[in-house]
Every structure is written in C-alpha cells, then in structure tokens.
Coordinates of C-alpha atoms in Angstrom, one line a residue:
Chain A
M191 CA 0.0 0.0 0.0
G192 CA 2.8 2.3 0.9
T193 CA 4.4 1.7 -2.5
I194 CA 1.1 2.6 -4.2
S195 CA 0.6 5.7 -2.1
S196 CA 4.2 6.8 -2.9
A197 CA 3.7 6.1 -6.6
F198 CA 0.5 8.1 -6.6
S199 CA 2.2 10.9 -4.8
M200 CA 5.1 11.0 -7.2
M201 CA 2.7 11.0 -10.1
S202 CA 0.8 13.9 -8.6
Q203 CA 4.0 15.8 -8.1
A204 CA 5.1 15.2 -11.7
L205 CA 1.7 16.3 -12.9
D206 CA 1.9 19.5 -10.8
A207 CA 5.2 20.2 -12.5
D208 CA 3.7 19.6 -15.9
Q209 CA 0.7 21.8 -15.1
A210 CA 3.0 24.6 -14.0
A211 CA 4.7 24.4 -17.4
L212 CA 1.4 24.2 -19.2
N213 CA 0.1 27.3 -17.4
I214 CA 3.3 29.1 -18.4
V215 CA 2.7 28.1 -22.0
A216 CA -0.9 29.3 -21.8
N217 CA 0.1 32.6 -20.3
N218 CA 2.8 33.0 -22.9
V219 CA 0.4 32.5 -25.7
A220 CA -2.1 34.9 -24.2
N221 CA 0.4 37.6 -23.5
A222 CA 2.3 37.2 -26.7
N223 CA -0.8 37.7 -28.6
T224 CA -1.9 40.7 -26.6
T225 CA 1.3 42.4 -27.7
G226 CA 0.8 41.2 -31.2
Y227 CA -2.8 42.6 -31.2
T228 CA -1.6 46.1 -30.3
E229 CA 0.9 46.0 -33.1
E230 CA -1.6 44.7 -35.5
T231 CA -3.5 48.0 -35.3
P232 CA -4.7 47.7 -38.9
N233 CA -7.0 45.0 -37.8
W234 CA -8.8 47.5 -35.5
Q235 CA -9.3 50.6 -37.4
E236 CA -10.1 53.8 -35.5
N237 CA -13.1 55.7 -36.9
E238 CA -12.6 59.2 -38.2
P239 CA -14.0 61.6 -35.6
I240 CA -16.9 63.8 -36.7
E241 CA -16.8 67.4 -35.9
I242 CA -19.9 69.4 -35.3
D243 CA -19.6 73.0 -34.4
G244 CA -16.0 72.6 -33.6
V245 CA -16.6 69.6 -31.2
S246 CA -15.2 66.3 -32.1
Y247 CA -17.5 63.3 -31.7
G248 CA -16.7 59.6 -31.8
A249 CA -13.4 57.9 -31.4
G250 CA -14.7 54.4 -31.7
V251 CA -13.1 51.6 -33.6
T252 CA -14.3 49.4 -36.4
D253 CA -13.4 45.8 -36.3
T254 CA -11.9 45.2 -39.7
G255 CA -10.0 42.0 -39.1
A256 CA -11.3 40.6 -35.9
T257 CA -11.7 37.1 -37.3
S258 CA -8.1 36.9 -38.4
V259 CA -7.0 38.1 -35.0
R260 CA -9.1 35.7 -33.1
N261 CA -8.0 32.8 -35.3
S262 CA -4.3 33.7 -35.0
V263 CA -4.5 33.5 -31.2
L264 CA -6.3 30.2 -31.3
V265 CA -4.1 28.7 -34.0
A266 CA -1.0 29.8 -32.0
R267 CA -2.4 27.9 -29.0
L268 CA -3.2 24.9 -31.2
D269 CA 0.4 25.0 -32.6
Q270 CA 1.8 25.1 -29.1
Q271 CA -0.2 22.1 -28.0
Q272 CA 0.6 20.2 -31.2
Q273 CA 4.3 20.7 -30.8
L274 CA 4.0 19.3 -27.2
A275 CA 1.9 16.4 -28.5
S276 CA 4.4 15.7 -31.3
A277 CA 7.3 15.7 -28.8
S278 CA 5.6 13.2 -26.4
A279 CA 4.4 11.0 -29.3
S280 CA 7.9 10.6 -30.8
R281 CA 9.4 10.1 -27.3
L282 CA 6.7 7.6 -26.5
T283 CA 7.4 5.6 -29.6
A284 CA 11.1 5.3 -28.6
L285 CA 10.2 4.5 -25.0
D286 CA 7.8 1.8 -26.1
T287 CA 10.6 0.2 -28.1
I288 CA 12.9 0.3 -25.1
Q289 CA 10.3 -1.2 -22.8
T290 CA 9.6 -4.0 -25.3
L291 CA 13.2 -4.8 -25.1
F292 CA 13.0 -5.5 -21.4
T293 CA 9.6 -7.3 -21.4
P294 CA 10.0 -11.0 -20.5
D295 CA 9.3 -13.2 -23.5
S296 CA 8.1 -16.4 -21.9
G297 CA 7.0 -17.9 -25.2
S298 CA 10.4 -17.9 -26.8
S299 CA 13.0 -20.6 -26.4
S300 CA 15.9 -18.2 -27.1
S301 CA 17.2 -15.9 -24.4
T302 CA 16.6 -12.2 -24.8
A303 CA 17.1 -8.9 -23.0
G304 CA 13.7 -9.4 -21.4
D305 CA 15.1 -12.5 -19.6
I306 CA 17.9 -10.6 -17.7
G307 CA 15.9 -10.8 -14.5
S308 CA 15.6 -14.6 -14.7
D309 CA 19.2 -14.8 -16.0
I310 CA 20.5 -13.2 -12.8
T311 CA 18.5 -15.6 -10.7
S312 CA 19.7 -18.6 -12.8
F313 CA 23.3 -17.6 -12.5
F314 CA 23.4 -17.3 -8.8
S315 CA 21.2 -20.5 -8.5
S316 CA 23.8 -22.4 -10.5
L317 CA 26.4 -21.3 -7.9
S318 CA 24.1 -22.5 -5.1
S319 CA 23.9 -25.9 -6.9
L320 CA 27.7 -26.0 -7.0
E321 CA 27.8 -25.7 -3.2
A322 CA 26.4 -29.2 -2.9
N323 CA 28.7 -30.7 -5.5
P324 CA 31.8 -28.5 -5.7
T325 CA 33.8 -31.0 -7.7
V326 CA 31.2 -32.2 -10.2
S327 CA 32.0 -31.2 -13.7
S328 CA 28.5 -30.8 -15.0
D329 CA 27.6 -28.4 -12.2
R330 CA 30.7 -26.3 -12.9
Q331 CA 29.8 -26.3 -16.6
A332 CA 26.3 -25.1 -15.7
V333 CA 27.7 -22.1 -13.9
L334 CA 29.7 -21.1 -17.0
S335 CA 26.6 -21.7 -19.2
A336 CA 24.4 -19.5 -17.0
A337 CA 27.1 -16.8 -16.9
K338 CA 27.3 -16.8 -20.7
T339 CA 23.5 -16.5 -21.0
L340 CA 23.5 -13.6 -18.5
A341 CA 26.4 -11.8 -20.2
G342 CA 25.0 -12.4 -23.7
D343 CA 21.6 -11.0 -22.8
I344 CA 23.0 -7.9 -21.1
S345 CA 25.4 -7.3 -24.0
N346 CA 22.7 -7.8 -26.6
A347 CA 20.4 -5.4 -24.7
A348 CA 23.2 -2.7 -24.7
D349 CA 23.7 -3.3 -28.4
S350 CA 20.0 -2.9 -29.1
L351 CA 19.9 0.3 -27.1
N352 CA 22.9 1.6 -29.0
S353 CA 21.3 0.7 -32.3
Q354 CA 18.1 2.4 -31.3
R355 CA 20.1 5.5 -30.4
S356 CA 21.7 5.5 -33.8
A357 CA 18.3 5.2 -35.5
L358 CA 16.9 8.1 -33.4
D359 CA 20.0 10.1 -34.3
Q360 CA 19.3 9.6 -38.0
E361 CA 15.6 10.5 -37.5
A362 CA 16.6 13.6 -35.7
A363 CA 19.1 14.6 -38.3
G364 CA 16.6 13.9 -41.0
T365 CA 14.2 16.6 -39.7
T366 CA 16.8 19.3 -40.3
S367 CA 16.1 19.5 -44.0
Q368 CA 12.4 19.7 -43.4
V369 CA 12.8 22.5 -40.8
N370 CA 15.0 24.4 -43.2
S371 CA 12.7 24.0 -46.1
L372 CA 9.7 25.2 -44.0
T373 CA 11.6 28.3 -42.6
T374 CA 12.7 29.2 -46.1
A375 CA 9.1 29.0 -47.4
I376 CA 7.8 31.0 -44.4
A377 CA 10.4 33.8 -45.1
Q378 CA 9.4 33.9 -48.7
L379 CA 5.7 34.1 -47.8
N380 CA 6.5 36.9 -45.4
Q381 CA 8.1 38.9 -48.2
Q382 CA 5.1 38.3 -50.5
I383 CA 2.6 39.1 -47.8
Q384 CA 4.4 42.2 -46.6
S385 CA 4.7 43.5 -50.2
S386 CA 1.2 42.6 -51.4
S387 CA -1.0 43.2 -48.4
P388 CA 0.8 44.9 -45.5
D389 CA -2.5 46.3 -44.1
A390 CA -5.0 43.5 -44.7
D391 CA -5.4 39.8 -44.6
A392 CA -3.4 38.2 -47.4
G393 CA -5.9 35.4 -47.9
T394 CA -4.3 32.3 -49.5
L395 CA -0.8 33.5 -48.7
E396 CA -1.6 33.7 -45.0
D397 CA -3.3 30.3 -45.2
Q398 CA -0.1 28.9 -46.7
R399 CA 2.1 30.6 -44.1
S400 CA -0.2 29.4 -41.3
E401 CA 0.0 25.8 -42.6
D402 CA 3.8 25.9 -42.9
V403 CA 4.0 27.3 -39.3
S404 CA 1.8 24.5 -38.2
Q405 CA 4.0 21.9 -39.9
L406 CA 7.1 23.5 -38.4
S407 CA 5.6 23.4 -34.9
K408 CA 5.1 19.7 -35.2
L409 CA 8.8 19.3 -36.0
I410 CA 10.4 21.6 -33.4
G411 CA 9.3 23.9 -30.6
I412 CA 8.7 27.4 -31.8
N413 CA 7.5 30.8 -30.7
Q414 CA 5.7 33.2 -33.1
V415 CA 6.0 36.9 -33.0
T416 CA 3.8 39.1 -35.2
T417 CA 5.6 42.0 -36.7
E418 CA 4.7 45.1 -38.7
N419 CA 3.0 44.9 -42.0
N420 CA 1.7 41.4 -41.5
G421 CA 5.1 40.0 -41.0
L422 CA 6.0 37.0 -38.8
S423 CA 9.1 36.2 -36.9
I424 CA 9.8 32.7 -35.5
T425 CA 12.2 31.7 -32.9
T426 CA 12.9 28.4 -31.2
T427 CA 11.2 28.1 -27.8
S428 CA 14.6 29.1 -26.2
G429 CA 14.8 32.2 -28.4
Q430 CA 17.1 31.5 -31.3
L431 CA 15.9 33.2 -34.4
L432 CA 14.7 30.9 -37.2
V433 CA 12.7 33.4 -39.4
S434 CA 12.8 37.2 -39.2
E435 CA 10.4 38.6 -41.7
G436 CA 11.9 37.9 -45.1
S437 CA 15.1 36.1 -43.8
S438 CA 15.5 32.6 -42.6
Y439 CA 18.3 31.1 -40.7
Q440 CA 19.4 27.6 -41.5
L441 CA 19.7 24.8 -39.0
T442 CA 22.9 22.8 -39.5
T443 CA 24.2 19.6 -38.1
G444 CA 27.6 18.3 -37.0
T445 CA 28.9 15.2 -35.2
V446 CA 29.9 15.7 -31.6
D447 CA 30.9 12.7 -29.4
G448 CA 29.5 10.3 -32.0
V449 CA 26.0 11.8 -32.2
T450 CA 24.4 14.6 -34.3
D451 CA 24.3 18.0 -32.8
F452 CA 22.3 20.9 -34.1
F453 CA 23.6 24.4 -34.7
L454 CA 22.1 27.8 -35.5
G455 CA 24.6 30.5 -36.4
G456 CA 27.5 28.5 -35.1
T457 CA 25.8 27.9 -31.6
D458 CA 25.1 24.4 -30.5
I459 CA 21.4 24.4 -29.6
T460 CA 20.9 20.7 -29.2
S461 CA 19.9 20.7 -25.6
Q462 CA 17.5 23.6 -26.1
L463 CA 15.9 21.8 -29.0
A464 CA 15.6 18.6 -26.8
S465 CA 13.5 20.5 -24.3
G466 CA 11.7 22.6 -26.8
G467 CA 9.0 20.3 -28.2
G468 CA 8.1 19.0 -31.6
S469 CA 9.1 15.5 -32.9
L470 CA 12.7 16.6 -32.9
G471 CA 12.5 17.4 -29.2
G472 CA 11.0 14.0 -28.6
Y473 CA 13.7 12.2 -30.6
L474 CA 16.5 14.1 -28.8
T475 CA 15.0 13.5 -25.4
A476 CA 14.9 9.8 -26.1
R477 CA 18.4 9.8 -27.6
D478 CA 20.1 11.9 -25.0
V479 CA 18.2 11.2 -21.8
D480 CA 16.1 8.0 -21.9
I481 CA 18.5 5.7 -23.8
P482 CA 21.6 6.9 -21.9
S483 CA 19.8 6.4 -18.7
A484 CA 18.9 2.8 -19.6
L485 CA 22.4 2.1 -20.8
S486 CA 23.8 3.6 -17.6
S487 CA 21.7 1.2 -15.5
L488 CA 22.8 -1.8 -17.6
D489 CA 26.4 -0.7 -17.4
Q490 CA 26.2 -0.4 -13.6
L491 CA 24.6 -3.9 -13.4
A492 CA 27.2 -5.5 -15.7
Y493 CA 30.1 -3.7 -14.0
S494 CA 29.1 -4.7 -10.5
I495 CA 28.3 -8.3 -11.2
S496 CA 31.5 -8.8 -13.3
T497 CA 33.9 -7.2 -10.8
S498 CA 32.2 -8.8 -7.7
V499 CA 32.1 -12.3 -9.1
N500 CA 35.6 -12.1 -10.5
K501 CA 37.0 -10.8 -7.2
Q502 CA 35.3 -13.6 -5.2
N503 CA 36.5 -16.2 -7.7
N504 CA 40.1 -14.9 -7.2
A505 CA 39.6 -15.2 -3.4
G506 CA 39.2 -19.0 -3.5
T507 CA 40.9 -22.2 -4.7
D508 CA 39.9 -23.9 -8.0
L509 CA 39.8 -27.5 -8.9
D510 CA 43.4 -27.4 -10.2
G511 CA 44.6 -26.2 -6.8
D512 CA 45.2 -22.5 -7.8
N513 CA 45.1 -20.5 -4.6
G514 CA 43.9 -16.9 -5.0
N515 CA 44.6 -16.7 -8.7
A516 CA 41.9 -18.9 -10.3
G517 CA 41.2 -16.2 -12.9
N518 CA 38.2 -14.2 -14.0
I519 CA 34.8 -15.7 -15.0
F520 CA 33.6 -12.5 -16.7
S521 CA 35.8 -10.1 -18.7
E522 CA 37.0 -7.5 -16.2
P523 CA 35.6 -4.1 -17.0
T524 CA 38.0 -1.1 -16.7
A525 CA 35.2 1.4 -16.2
V526 CA 31.5 1.4 -15.6
A527 CA 30.7 3.1 -18.9
G528 CA 30.5 0.5 -21.7
S529 CA 30.5 -2.5 -19.3
A530 CA 27.2 -3.8 -20.5
A531 CA 28.1 -3.8 -24.2
S532 CA 31.5 -5.5 -23.5
M533 CA 30.2 -8.0 -21.0
S534 CA 31.3 -11.6 -21.8
V535 CA 32.5 -14.8 -20.2
V536 CA 36.3 -15.2 -20.5
M537 CA 36.7 -18.4 -18.5
T538 CA 36.7 -21.5 -20.8
D539 CA 37.7 -24.2 -18.3
P540 CA 35.1 -24.9 -15.6
N541 CA 37.8 -26.3 -13.4
H542 CA 39.0 -22.7 -12.8
I543 CA 35.8 -21.9 -10.9
A544 CA 37.1 -21.5 -7.3
A545 CA 34.5 -23.3 -5.3
A546 CA 36.8 -24.0 -2.4
G547 CA 38.1 -21.5 0.2
L548 CA 41.8 -20.6 0.2
G549 CA 43.8 -23.4 1.6
D550 CA 40.7 -25.6 2.3
G551 CA 41.4 -28.2 -0.4
T552 CA 39.7 -28.6 -3.7
G553 CA 36.7 -30.5 -2.4
D554 CA 35.7 -27.5 -0.2
N555 CA 32.6 -25.4 -1.0
S556 CA 33.0 -22.3 1.1
N557 CA 33.9 -19.9 -1.8
A558 CA 31.0 -21.3 -3.9
I559 CA 28.8 -20.3 -0.9
A560 CA 30.3 -16.9 -0.8
M561 CA 29.9 -16.4 -4.6
A562 CA 26.2 -17.5 -4.4
D563 CA 25.7 -15.2 -1.5
L564 CA 26.5 -12.2 -3.8
A565 CA 22.9 -12.5 -5.0
N566 CA 21.8 -11.3 -1.5
Q567 CA 24.4 -8.6 -1.1
A568 CA 24.0 -4.9 -2.1
I569 CA 26.7 -5.0 -4.7
V570 CA 25.0 -2.9 -7.4
D571 CA 24.6 0.7 -6.4
G572 CA 23.5 -0.2 -2.9
E573 CA 21.1 -2.9 -4.0
T574 CA 21.1 -6.6 -4.7
P575 CA 21.5 -7.5 -8.5
S576 CA 17.9 -8.7 -8.8
N577 CA 16.4 -5.7 -6.9
F578 CA 18.5 -3.3 -9.0
Y579 CA 17.3 -4.8 -12.2
S580 CA 13.7 -4.9 -11.0
N581 CA 13.8 -1.3 -9.9
F582 CA 15.3 -0.3 -13.3
V583 CA 12.5 -2.0 -15.2
S584 CA 9.9 -0.5 -12.8
A585 CA 11.3 3.0 -13.3
L586 CA 11.3 2.5 -17.1
G587 CA 7.6 1.5 -16.8
S588 CA 6.8 4.6 -14.8
T589 CA 8.5 6.9 -17.3
V590 CA 6.6 5.3 -20.2
S591 CA 3.3 5.6 -18.2
G592 CA 4.1 9.3 -17.4
V593 CA 4.8 10.1 -21.1
Q594 CA 1.7 8.2 -22.1
T595 CA -0.4 10.3 -19.7
E596 CA 1.1 13.5 -21.0
N597 CA 0.5 12.5 -24.7
T598 CA -3.1 11.5 -24.0
A599 CA -3.8 14.8 -22.3
Q600 CA -2.1 16.8 -25.0
N601 CA -4.0 15.0 -27.8
A602 CA -7.2 15.7 -25.9
S603 CA -6.3 19.4 -25.7
V604 CA -5.6 19.5 -29.4
T605 CA -9.0 17.9 -30.1
Q606 CA -10.7 20.5 -27.9
L607 CA -8.9 23.3 -29.7
Q608 CA -9.7 21.9 -33.1
T609 CA -13.4 21.7 -32.0
Q610 CA -13.3 25.3 -30.9
N611 CA -11.5 26.5 -33.9
S612 CA -14.0 25.0 -36.3
A613 CA -16.8 26.5 -34.3
I614 CA -15.2 29.9 -34.6
S615 CA -14.1 29.7 -38.2
G616 CA -17.8 30.0 -39.2
V617 CA -17.6 33.5 -37.9
N618 CA -21.1 33.0 -36.4
L619 CA -21.4 34.7 -33.1
N620 CA -24.2 32.3 -32.0
D621 CA -21.9 29.4 -32.8
E622 CA -19.1 31.0 -30.9
A623 CA -21.3 31.7 -27.8
S624 CA -22.7 28.1 -27.9
S625 CA -19.2 26.7 -28.3
M626 CA -17.9 28.7 -25.3
T627 CA -20.9 27.6 -23.2
T628 CA -20.2 23.9 -24.0
L629 CA -16.5 24.4 -23.1
E630 CA -17.4 26.0 -19.8
R631 CA -20.1 23.4 -19.0
S632 CA -17.8 20.6 -19.8
Y633 CA -15.0 22.0 -17.6
Q634 CA -17.3 22.6 -14.7
A635 CA -18.9 19.1 -14.9
A636 CA -15.5 17.5 -15.3
S637 CA -14.2 19.4 -12.3
Q638 CA -17.1 18.1 -10.2
V639 CA -16.4 14.5 -11.5
F640 CA -12.7 14.9 -10.7
T641 CA -13.2 16.3 -7.2
M642 CA -15.6 13.5 -6.3
L643 CA -13.5 10.8 -7.8
N644 CA -10.5 12.1 -6.0
T645 CA -12.4 11.9 -2.7
I646 CA -13.7 8.5 -3.4
M647 CA -10.3 7.2 -4.4
A648 CA -8.6 8.6 -1.4
S649 CA -11.2 7.0 0.9
A650 CA -10.9 3.7 -1.0
L651 CA -7.1 3.6 -0.8
N652 CA -7.4 4.3 3.0
L653 CA -9.8 1.4 3.2
G654 CA -7.1 -0.8 1.5
D655 CA -4.6 0.4 4.1
Q656 CA -6.8 -0.5 7.0
T657 CA -7.7 -3.8 5.4
S658 CA -4.1 -4.7 4.9
V659 CA -3.1 -3.8 8.4
S660 CA -5.9 -5.7 10.0
Chain B
M247 CA -23.8 -1.1 -0.6
E248 CA -26.1 -2.7 -3.1
Q249 CA -25.4 0.4 -5.2
I250 CA -21.7 -0.1 -5.2
G251 CA -22.0 -3.7 -6.1
E252 CA -24.5 -2.9 -8.8
R253 CA -22.2 -0.2 -10.2
R254 CA -19.2 -2.5 -10.1
R255 CA -20.9 -5.0 -12.2
H256 CA -21.5 -2.4 -14.8
A257 CA -18.3 -0.5 -14.8
Q258 CA -15.0 -0.5 -12.9
M259 CA -13.8 2.8 -11.5
K260 CA -11.0 2.9 -14.0
D261 CA -13.6 2.7 -16.8
L262 CA -15.6 5.5 -15.3
V263 CA -12.5 7.7 -15.1
A264 CA -11.4 6.9 -18.6
E265 CA -14.9 7.6 -19.9
A266 CA -14.7 11.0 -18.2
S267 CA -11.4 11.8 -19.9
R268 CA -12.8 10.8 -23.3
A269 CA -16.0 12.9 -22.8
L270 CA -13.9 15.9 -21.7
A271 CA -11.7 15.6 -24.8
R272 CA -14.7 15.7 -27.1
L273 CA -16.4 18.4 -24.9
D274 CA -19.4 16.2 -24.3
A275 CA -21.0 18.3 -21.5
D276 CA -24.1 16.2 -21.3
R277 CA -22.2 13.0 -20.7
L278 CA -20.0 14.7 -18.2
E279 CA -23.0 16.0 -16.2
E280 CA -24.3 12.4 -16.2
L281 CA -21.0 11.2 -14.9
A282 CA -21.0 13.8 -12.2
L283 CA -24.4 12.5 -11.0
S284 CA -23.0 9.0 -11.1
C285 CA -20.1 10.0 -9.0
Q286 CA -22.4 11.8 -6.5
A287 CA -24.3 8.5 -6.1
L288 CA -21.1 6.6 -5.7
N289 CA -19.9 9.0 -3.1
R290 CA -23.1 8.8 -1.2
A291 CA -22.8 5.0 -1.1
L292 CA -19.5 5.2 0.8
P293 CA -18.2 3.7 3.1
P294 CA -18.8 0.1 2.2
A295 CA -20.4 -2.2 4.7
S296 CA -18.1 -5.1 4.6
E297 CA -14.3 -5.6 4.7
E298 CA -14.6 -7.5 1.4
E299 CA -16.4 -4.6 -0.2
G300 CA -13.7 -2.3 1.1
R301 CA -10.9 -4.5 -0.3
L302 CA -12.6 -4.6 -3.7
L303 CA -13.0 -0.8 -3.8
A304 CA -9.4 -0.3 -2.7
A305 CA -8.3 -2.6 -5.5
E306 CA -10.4 -0.6 -8.0
A307 CA -8.9 2.6 -6.8
R308 CA -5.4 1.3 -7.2
D309 CA -6.2 0.1 -10.8
A310 CA -7.7 3.5 -11.6
T311 CA -4.7 5.7 -10.5
G312 CA -3.2 5.8 -14.0
E313 CA -6.5 6.8 -15.6
M314 CA -7.0 9.4 -12.8
A315 CA -3.6 10.9 -13.7
V316 CA -4.7 11.2 -17.3
F317 CA -8.0 12.7 -16.3
R318 CA -6.4 15.3 -14.1
R319 CA -4.0 16.2 -16.9
V320 CA -6.8 16.5 -19.5
L321 CA -8.8 18.7 -17.0
E322 CA -5.8 21.0 -16.5
A323 CA -5.3 21.2 -20.3
T324 CA -9.0 22.1 -20.6
R325 CA -8.6 24.9 -18.0
A326 CA -5.7 26.3 -20.0
N327 CA -7.8 26.1 -23.2
L328 CA -10.7 27.8 -21.4
N329 CA -8.4 30.6 -20.3
V330 CA -7.3 31.1 -23.9
M331 CA -10.8 31.1 -25.2
N332 CA -11.9 33.6 -22.5
R333 CA -9.0 35.7 -23.5
L334 CA -10.3 35.5 -27.1
R335 CA -13.7 36.5 -26.0
E336 CA -12.3 39.5 -24.3
L337 CA -10.4 40.4 -27.4
R338 CA -13.6 40.1 -29.3
A339 CA -15.3 42.5 -26.9
G340 CA -12.5 44.9 -27.3
R341 CA -11.9 45.0 -23.6
L342 CA -8.2 44.4 -23.8
E343 CA -7.6 47.4 -26.1
Y344 CA -10.2 49.7 -24.5
G345 CA -10.7 48.1 -21.1
G346 CA -12.5 50.3 -18.6
Q347 CA -13.1 53.1 -21.1
P348 CA -16.5 52.3 -22.7
G349 CA -17.0 56.0 -23.2
R350 CA -14.6 56.0 -26.1
G351 CA -17.2 54.2 -28.3
W352 CA -19.8 55.9 -30.3
S353 CA -22.6 55.6 -27.7
G354 CA -20.5 56.6 -24.8
T355 CA -19.1 59.7 -26.6
E356 CA -22.4 60.9 -27.7
S357 CA -24.2 60.4 -24.4
G358 CA -21.3 61.9 -22.6
H359 CA -21.8 65.1 -24.4
G360 CA -25.5 65.0 -23.9
D361 CA -25.9 66.0 -27.5
N362 CA -27.9 63.2 -29.0

C-alpha cells in the first residue's frame, strides 16, 4: 500500500510540474498575442471623428479584421499544443521500443534482454547448486553456461539500445532539411505578404504561411511573434531566431561525441531543442536522456556483477589447486561506462571456478557459498543485483506511463482546440457563444467529477490500508 | 452497498475515469454531467459495509490511479484552453484594447456630451 501511495504521490508531483509548465505556455500565448494585437493595429481601425460646431464626436473603432486576429490566437495555441503532443508522441514511440526490449518473452526458447531478471537468478542458483557438488564437472559447466546467458543478454540489450540510439539520431538529423525548407518557405511568404497586403489579410498566402508554421511546430518547438506589415518572426522556444520577416536562418548539423548536434549560427542548440518540443524534441530527449539512462543502469549492473564475481573467484581455490589466482569468470571491465556492451565470459575451463576457500582443499565449497551469496548482497549501487534490475524495469515503466499520460492529455487538448477552432471559423457569433458555453459546462462538470472521484479514491485507498493492516 | 455492487458489475472505477477523460476531450458536456451525477451517487454509497467490499473498492482505486492521472492532466489542459478562449472573447469584446473606457465608443461619446 505504501508503495502505491508513494507512486500516486510521485505521479501527482510530476503532474503538478507539468501543469505549471502548461500554465506558463498558456500565459505566454495569451500575453504574446496581446502584444501582437496592439501591433496589428490595422485589424482594428479607428473611426474618423466627426466634428460638429468645432466639437469632435466619436473615437470608436471598427473591427476590420477581428476574425483573423481571433484565429491567429487560437491557431497559435493549437500550434503550441501540437508541438507538445508531437514531442511526447515521438518520445513515447522510442520508449515503447525500449520497454519492449525488457519485457520478458516467456513464449520464446531463445534468451533475450527481457530475460535478464531470470538470467541473474539462474546464474546465482547455479552457484548454489555448485555448493552441494563442488567437484562435479556438470555443475561447474552449468555455472559457466548461466554466466554466458546472462552476459549475452546484457550485452545484446546494450547493443540494441545503441542501435536504437543511432536510429533516433538519424531520424533527428533527417528533420533538419524539413525544418530548413519550411523556414525558407515562411520567409518567402513573409516577403510576399508584406509587399502585397501589409495592411490587410493576405488570404491564401496567409493560409499557406499558417499551414507551414503548423507543420514547423510539429517538428520543433517554436514561438511566433507578429511583426509590422503582416510579418511574422519565428524563434525556437529558447529564443534562437529561425525566421525574421523575409530572412530565414538555417539549422545545420555536426557530429559531436558520436551523435548529431544541431547548430544555429554556429551555436550548438541541441539541448535547447531537446526540451523545446516537436518531434525533434522527442527524438532528442529519447536519444540523449532515456536511452543513456537505460544504458547507464545496464552498465552499472554489468560492472558490479562482473567485478564482484571475479573478485570472489580470485579469493578461493579452483579444482586445479590454484590459490587466489583462479582467474576471472567475466571479462574484467575497466570502467562502468561500456561495461554492458562488452560483458562476456572469458573463462573456458570450468575447473577454474574457485568453489573452495583458500587453503581448504579442492573439495571444499566455502567460496562457492560466498559467490552464491553475492545474490543477496548490495553489490549494485546499494542494491542486490535482482532488486537493482527490477527497480530499473519498474522506473522505465513509470517513465513510459508518465509520457503516455502526457501524450493522451495533449491530444485531448488538441482535439478540444480543433473543435473550438472549427466553431469559430464559421464567424457566427451564435456558434461561438454556444461553443464557449459547451466548453465552460464541460469544464465545470468535469471538475465536479474529478473532485468527487479524488475523494472516493482517497477513501478507497485508505480502506485498502486498513484492510491490509488488519 | 447494493449500489456499489451494482455499479461495479456495470463499470469498474477505471472505466468511469477513462470515460470522463474521453468525454472531456470531445467536450461532451451532457455526458460529463451524467458522470457527475453517477459520482455523486457513488460518493453517497460510501463507506462500504463489509471488509470484502472495502478491499474490492481499494483494488479498483489502485487500478484507476493511472486513468485518474490522465483525467487530471486533461482537466488541466482544458482549464488552460478555457483561459485562452476567454481571452479571445475579451479580445472580441475589445476589452483588452479599450478596457475600462467604454465612453470611447460611439454611444459613450455621444451620451457623454448629452448631444444626441
């Protein structure tokens, strides 16, 4: 119960953080467009005052382009939500692939990365079996065989993760040309719009530009700034200029530490793009955060098992009578990084397994007991090997679940905005009022549902606590 | 408790929460209001009479935590969308540009001068 309560609490905290970010986005959109609205004065034309007997009457305004203004705000919001949804969708695809890699495949006869958990158990069980028969050759061979399976599965998992990282790297690099072609097109459209209709809606040209911006926002996170004469400037979410009216700035790539980095005007903006949104943001987050995190855990696991088992084997006596120098079972890693990919079994002769304690004779089993007991010791980052692996898989599952939640909510938000947008695009005030009423009613009813469900669930979880205690 | 048992036979709590998320995504206000009434009824039926009933409800609640997280997130996204739409409505009404100064419009100007 405590675990479930903790998980729920962690989830809530993560969502609070997400919500804070979402509110910032919402405020940014609203405020950005307030400024834009003031600058787009031509959309709101001030009436000529009428003078009667020297007194000026009327300083009202005529709404000449309110529809366009309204849509641009809504479309900007839609673009913002779409770029978040694109980012979580591409990250989720990558995470699903990683998770599949570590899902146990009980129906397959061949060992896979998903079997690492059972491989760990099997390896230490084989050492336990050796305790009973320290001199029996088949039991010694079984230890090496289990070690090979474990090393092979960890090594294959690392290879698969590295392959997936390369594939994501290529996907990410491939978006560069699409981004550049869109920013070039937007800059050209800016020029056409500014020269042909600086004071009015440019119709089809603006539709094209809006569509290109929408496509661009699915690829990378952007901010839009309306400029004079119907112009549009676009920056990345971290502020690097992509389009300034008639000029566009090309994104370039280069290889840094074996992966593709992204540059704008000579500045490496890879990390900013990763957190910025769009499918590129999702690819980069998976490539630079999720996969390295999984690899790091595997490296830690491989390093700790290899070094601990090797050290213990060299602290005993093997069947040939070698005292304290029986040799390594696994290849000895020199550093944690890369340990998983290079993990292998170097011992070929099962007689070199040091089952006996130092000076206790070759028929002794005390060192086999010590090696088997490594399964119960906190040798991997303060945890037993099995617990470490189990927590790694569990954390991966939580990450996938969190991104899935985010993606579902963002898609729902996009659907809502599209509904609102189509209601407004009819430029029918009755439709607009009805649409707003529906939105407000839905929100209020949903708030009631949420509040009550939250209360019911809190009560129910407490019931579970009491039940489990009693 | 009959009510809880009856409801459970029809829909698990996680289904109820998932249905609420879907209804909110498509802005189905009628369905959401029905769900709110259902939740009120469920809330009235608490606490369960038996330990077994409580255990089942706790298990349902645990199962539904993921769906609840999604629902919460959709609700917050809706609130942000509602904020934007209200902002648009204010824009439409011209309050942002001319907020607090209705006298600048035609009617205000004329009545202000008492010359109509």
